[in-house]
mmCIF file of C-alpha atoms in Angstrom:
data_model
loop_
_atom_site.group_PDB
_atom_site.id
_atom_site.type_symbol
_atom_site.label_atom_id
_atom_site.label_comp_id
_atom_site.label_asym_id
_atom_site.label_seq_id
_atom_site.Cartn_x
_atom_site.Cartn_y
_atom_site.Cartn_z
ATOM 1 C CA UNK A 145 158.603 126.801 -79.879
ATOM 2 C CA UNK A 146 155.672 124.576 -80.831
ATOM 3 C CA UNK A 147 157.509 121.382 -79.922
ATOM 4 C CA UNK A 148 158.318 122.755 -76.453
ATOM 5 C CA UNK A 149 154.637 123.576 -75.928
ATOM 6 C CA UNK A 150 153.480 119.990 -76.493
ATOM 7 C CA UNK A 151 152.913 117.759 -73.436
ATOM 8 C CA UNK A 152 155.460 114.945 -73.032
ATOM 9 C CA UNK A 153 154.746 111.498 -71.597
ATOM 10 C CA UNK A 154 156.968 110.994 -68.543
ATOM 11 C CA UNK A 155 156.443 107.649 -66.834
ATOM 12 C CA UNK A 156 152.836 107.475 -67.972
ATOM 13 C CA UNK A 157 151.952 111.067 -67.050
ATOM 14 C CA UNK A 158 151.654 113.967 -69.449
ATOM 15 C CA UNK A 159 153.902 116.850 -68.463
ATOM 16 C CA UNK A 160 154.203 120.303 -69.964
ATOM 17 C CA UNK A 161 157.528 122.026 -70.415
ATOM 18 C CA UNK A 162 157.820 125.107 -68.220
ATOM 19 C CA UNK A 163 158.431 128.423 -69.972
ATOM 20 C CA UNK A 164 158.511 127.146 -73.568
ATOM 21 C CA UNK A 165 158.894 130.648 -75.087
ATOM 22 C CA UNK A 166 161.892 131.522 -72.927
ATOM 23 C CA UNK A 167 163.557 128.157 -73.561
ATOM 24 C CA UNK A 168 162.955 128.417 -77.305
ATOM 25 C CA UNK A 169 164.589 131.853 -77.298
ATOM 26 C CA UNK A 170 167.571 130.547 -75.298
ATOM 27 C CA UNK A 171 168.010 127.606 -77.653
ATOM 28 C CA UNK A 172 167.858 129.903 -80.688
ATOM 29 C CA UNK A 173 170.516 132.205 -79.204
ATOM 30 C CA UNK A 174 172.727 129.215 -78.366
ATOM 31 C CA UNK A 175 172.316 127.860 -81.900
ATOM 32 C CA UNK A 176 173.364 131.241 -83.274
ATOM 33 C CA UNK A 177 176.450 131.342 -81.000
ATOM 34 C CA UNK A 178 177.528 127.848 -82.078
ATOM 35 C CA UNK A 179 177.136 128.631 -85.754
ATOM 36 C CA UNK A 180 179.135 131.843 -85.498
ATOM 37 C CA UNK A 181 182.278 129.726 -85.368
ATOM 38 C CA UNK A 182 181.419 126.128 -86.358
ATOM 39 C CA UNK A 183 178.921 124.106 -88.382
ATOM 40 C CA UNK A 184 177.762 121.977 -85.451
ATOM 41 C CA UNK A 185 177.929 121.623 -81.689
ATOM 42 C CA UNK A 186 179.903 118.375 -82.119
ATOM 43 C CA UNK A 187 182.494 120.194 -84.216
ATOM 44 C CA UNK A 188 182.721 122.973 -81.637
ATOM 45 C CA UNK A 189 183.125 120.559 -78.693
ATOM 46 C CA UNK A 190 185.913 118.671 -80.490
ATOM 47 C CA UNK A 191 188.028 121.822 -80.460
ATOM 48 C CA UNK A 192 188.232 122.200 -76.685
ATOM 49 C CA UNK A 193 191.324 120.728 -75.066
ATOM 50 C CA UNK A 194 189.601 120.236 -71.696
ATOM 51 C CA UNK A 195 186.092 119.553 -70.490
ATOM 52 C CA UNK A 196 186.443 122.614 -68.257
ATOM 53 C CA UNK A 197 187.017 124.809 -71.322
ATOM 54 C CA UNK A 198 183.931 123.346 -73.017
ATOM 55 C CA UNK A 199 181.857 123.951 -69.892
ATOM 56 C CA UNK A 200 183.064 127.548 -69.606
ATOM 57 C CA UNK A 201 182.145 128.174 -73.250
ATOM 58 C CA UNK A 202 178.652 126.774 -72.688
ATOM 59 C CA UNK A 203 178.108 128.857 -69.538
ATOM 60 C CA UNK A 204 179.333 131.989 -71.336
ATOM 61 C CA UNK A 205 177.486 131.391 -74.623
ATOM 62 C CA UNK A 206 174.369 129.334 -73.920
ATOM 63 C CA UNK A 207 171.803 131.582 -72.224
ATOM 64 C CA UNK A 208 170.050 129.888 -69.318
ATOM 65 C CA UNK A 209 172.742 127.226 -68.926
ATOM 66 C CA UNK A 210 174.638 127.339 -65.644
ATOM 67 C CA UNK A 211 177.705 125.343 -64.623
ATOM 68 C CA UNK A 212 175.699 122.407 -63.220
ATOM 69 C CA UNK A 213 173.577 122.027 -66.350
ATOM 70 C CA UNK A 214 176.599 122.462 -68.623
ATOM 71 C CA UNK A 215 178.504 119.788 -66.670
ATOM 72 C CA UNK A 216 175.531 117.433 -66.879
ATOM 73 C CA UNK A 217 175.155 118.039 -70.617
ATOM 74 C CA UNK A 218 178.850 117.347 -71.275
ATOM 75 C CA UNK A 219 178.699 114.154 -69.225
ATOM 76 C CA UNK A 220 175.501 113.003 -70.955
ATOM 77 C CA UNK A 221 176.988 113.487 -74.426
ATOM 78 C CA UNK A 222 180.019 111.461 -73.349
ATOM 79 C CA UNK A 223 182.591 114.244 -73.398
ATOM 80 C CA UNK A 224 183.906 113.701 -69.863
ATOM 81 C CA UNK A 225 183.370 112.137 -66.453
ATOM 82 C CA UNK A 226 185.912 114.598 -65.103
ATOM 83 C CA UNK A 227 183.297 117.244 -64.324
ATOM 84 C CA UNK A 228 181.206 117.274 -61.156
ATOM 85 C CA UNK A 229 177.476 117.825 -61.073
ATOM 86 C CA UNK A 230 177.136 119.810 -57.880
ATOM 87 C CA UNK A 231 173.484 119.476 -56.956
ATOM 88 C CA UNK A 232 171.968 119.865 -53.498
ATOM 89 C CA UNK A 233 172.617 116.207 -52.603
ATOM 90 C CA UNK A 234 176.324 116.437 -53.415
ATOM 91 C CA UNK A 235 176.666 119.800 -51.662
ATOM 92 C CA UNK A 236 174.925 118.428 -48.570
ATOM 93 C CA UNK A 237 177.286 115.433 -48.577
ATOM 94 C CA UNK A 238 180.272 117.759 -48.812
ATOM 95 C CA UNK A 239 178.972 119.789 -45.894
ATOM 96 C CA UNK A 240 178.381 116.648 -43.798
ATOM 97 C CA UNK A 241 181.991 115.589 -44.401
ATOM 98 C CA UNK A 242 183.337 119.074 -43.750
ATOM 99 C CA UNK A 243 184.558 119.387 -47.326
ATOM 100 C CA UNK A 244 183.009 122.828 -47.614
ATOM 101 C CA UNK A 245 181.504 125.278 -45.229
ATOM 102 C CA UNK A 246 178.340 127.293 -45.062
ATOM 103 C CA UNK A 247 180.555 130.211 -46.117
ATOM 104 C CA UNK A 248 181.478 128.575 -49.443
ATOM 105 C CA UNK A 249 181.032 130.730 -52.507
ATOM 106 C CA UNK A 250 177.889 130.155 -54.469
ATOM 107 C CA UNK A 251 178.042 127.381 -57.046
ATOM 108 C CA UNK A 252 175.817 129.496 -59.303
ATOM 109 C CA UNK A 253 178.822 131.365 -60.700
ATOM 110 C CA UNK A 254 181.402 129.478 -62.731
ATOM 111 C CA UNK A 255 184.215 130.542 -60.378
ATOM 112 C CA UNK A 256 182.320 129.426 -57.268
ATOM 113 C CA UNK A 257 181.367 126.181 -58.982
ATOM 114 C CA UNK A 258 184.967 125.460 -59.977
ATOM 115 C CA UNK A 259 186.233 126.238 -56.447
ATOM 116 C CA UNK A 260 183.803 123.714 -54.969
ATOM 117 C CA UNK A 261 184.504 121.196 -57.722
ATOM 118 C CA UNK A 262 188.244 121.352 -56.961
ATOM 119 C CA UNK A 263 187.504 120.263 -53.390
ATOM 120 C CA UNK A 264 185.286 117.384 -54.535
ATOM 121 C CA UNK A 265 187.844 116.395 -57.171
ATOM 122 C CA UNK A 266 190.529 116.089 -54.466
ATOM 123 C CA UNK A 267 188.146 113.956 -52.392
ATOM 124 C CA UNK A 268 187.502 111.780 -55.458
ATOM 125 C CA UNK A 269 191.234 111.427 -56.069
ATOM 126 C CA UNK A 270 191.672 110.262 -52.443
ATOM 127 C CA UNK A 271 188.976 107.664 -53.151
ATOM 128 C CA UNK A 272 190.666 106.661 -56.438
ATOM 129 C CA UNK A 273 187.485 107.456 -58.348
ATOM 130 C CA UNK A 274 186.679 109.861 -61.185
ATOM 131 C CA UNK A 275 184.791 112.851 -59.804
ATOM 132 C CA UNK A 276 181.925 112.255 -62.226
ATOM 133 C CA UNK A 277 181.418 108.731 -60.893
ATOM 134 C CA UNK A 278 181.809 109.768 -57.257
ATOM 135 C CA UNK A 279 179.213 112.543 -57.498
ATOM 136 C CA UNK A 280 176.814 110.065 -59.092
ATOM 137 C CA UNK A 281 177.316 107.619 -56.216
ATOM 138 C CA UNK A 282 176.881 110.425 -53.679
ATOM 139 C CA UNK A 283 173.667 111.512 -55.396
ATOM 140 C CA UNK A 284 172.246 107.978 -55.211
ATOM 141 C CA UNK A 285 173.209 107.435 -51.567
ATOM 142 C CA UNK A 286 171.979 110.836 -50.413
ATOM 143 C CA UNK A 287 168.634 110.311 -52.184
ATOM 144 C CA UNK A 288 168.204 106.922 -50.513
ATOM 145 C CA UNK A 289 169.107 108.335 -47.090
ATOM 146 C CA UNK A 290 166.446 111.035 -47.517
ATOM 147 C CA UNK A 291 163.691 108.490 -48.323
ATOM 148 C CA UNK A 292 161.126 107.855 -45.602
ATOM 149 C CA UNK A 293 161.965 104.542 -43.889
ATOM 150 C CA UNK A 294 158.689 102.932 -45.007
ATOM 151 C CA UNK A 295 159.711 103.458 -48.664
ATOM 152 C CA UNK A 296 163.009 101.617 -48.091
ATOM 153 C CA UNK A 297 161.333 98.421 -46.870
#
């Protein structure tokens, strides 16, 4: 827990990690879950036949990790670009295009997340683009659109 309590330099500013005790506990429980079956996280991830299976395992066994964070982790470690990171920018884009409705299931649950991801994946397929690249592009564009005009000049 000590390392999570130390301030970190982020772009020249010292930042403290929020809730270091809770995160340390979550990481310890996740470590324990991984080592129940395998010697390392890498070894565990190699056993999954799909990125979706790896994400489901992480959501089910890594306390504090939801489907968005699990998808982001698996993309960042290079496992797959076939998972969507459904953040507010991507969800807003989908709503603007009519790809989902205000009545869509919550993306907080794995089933709701997967339902929404299926829709975005179909949209990505129509654009001949991996869903993990398309959501990245959407994120960038939506962030730029939201910038005050004076920042864009």
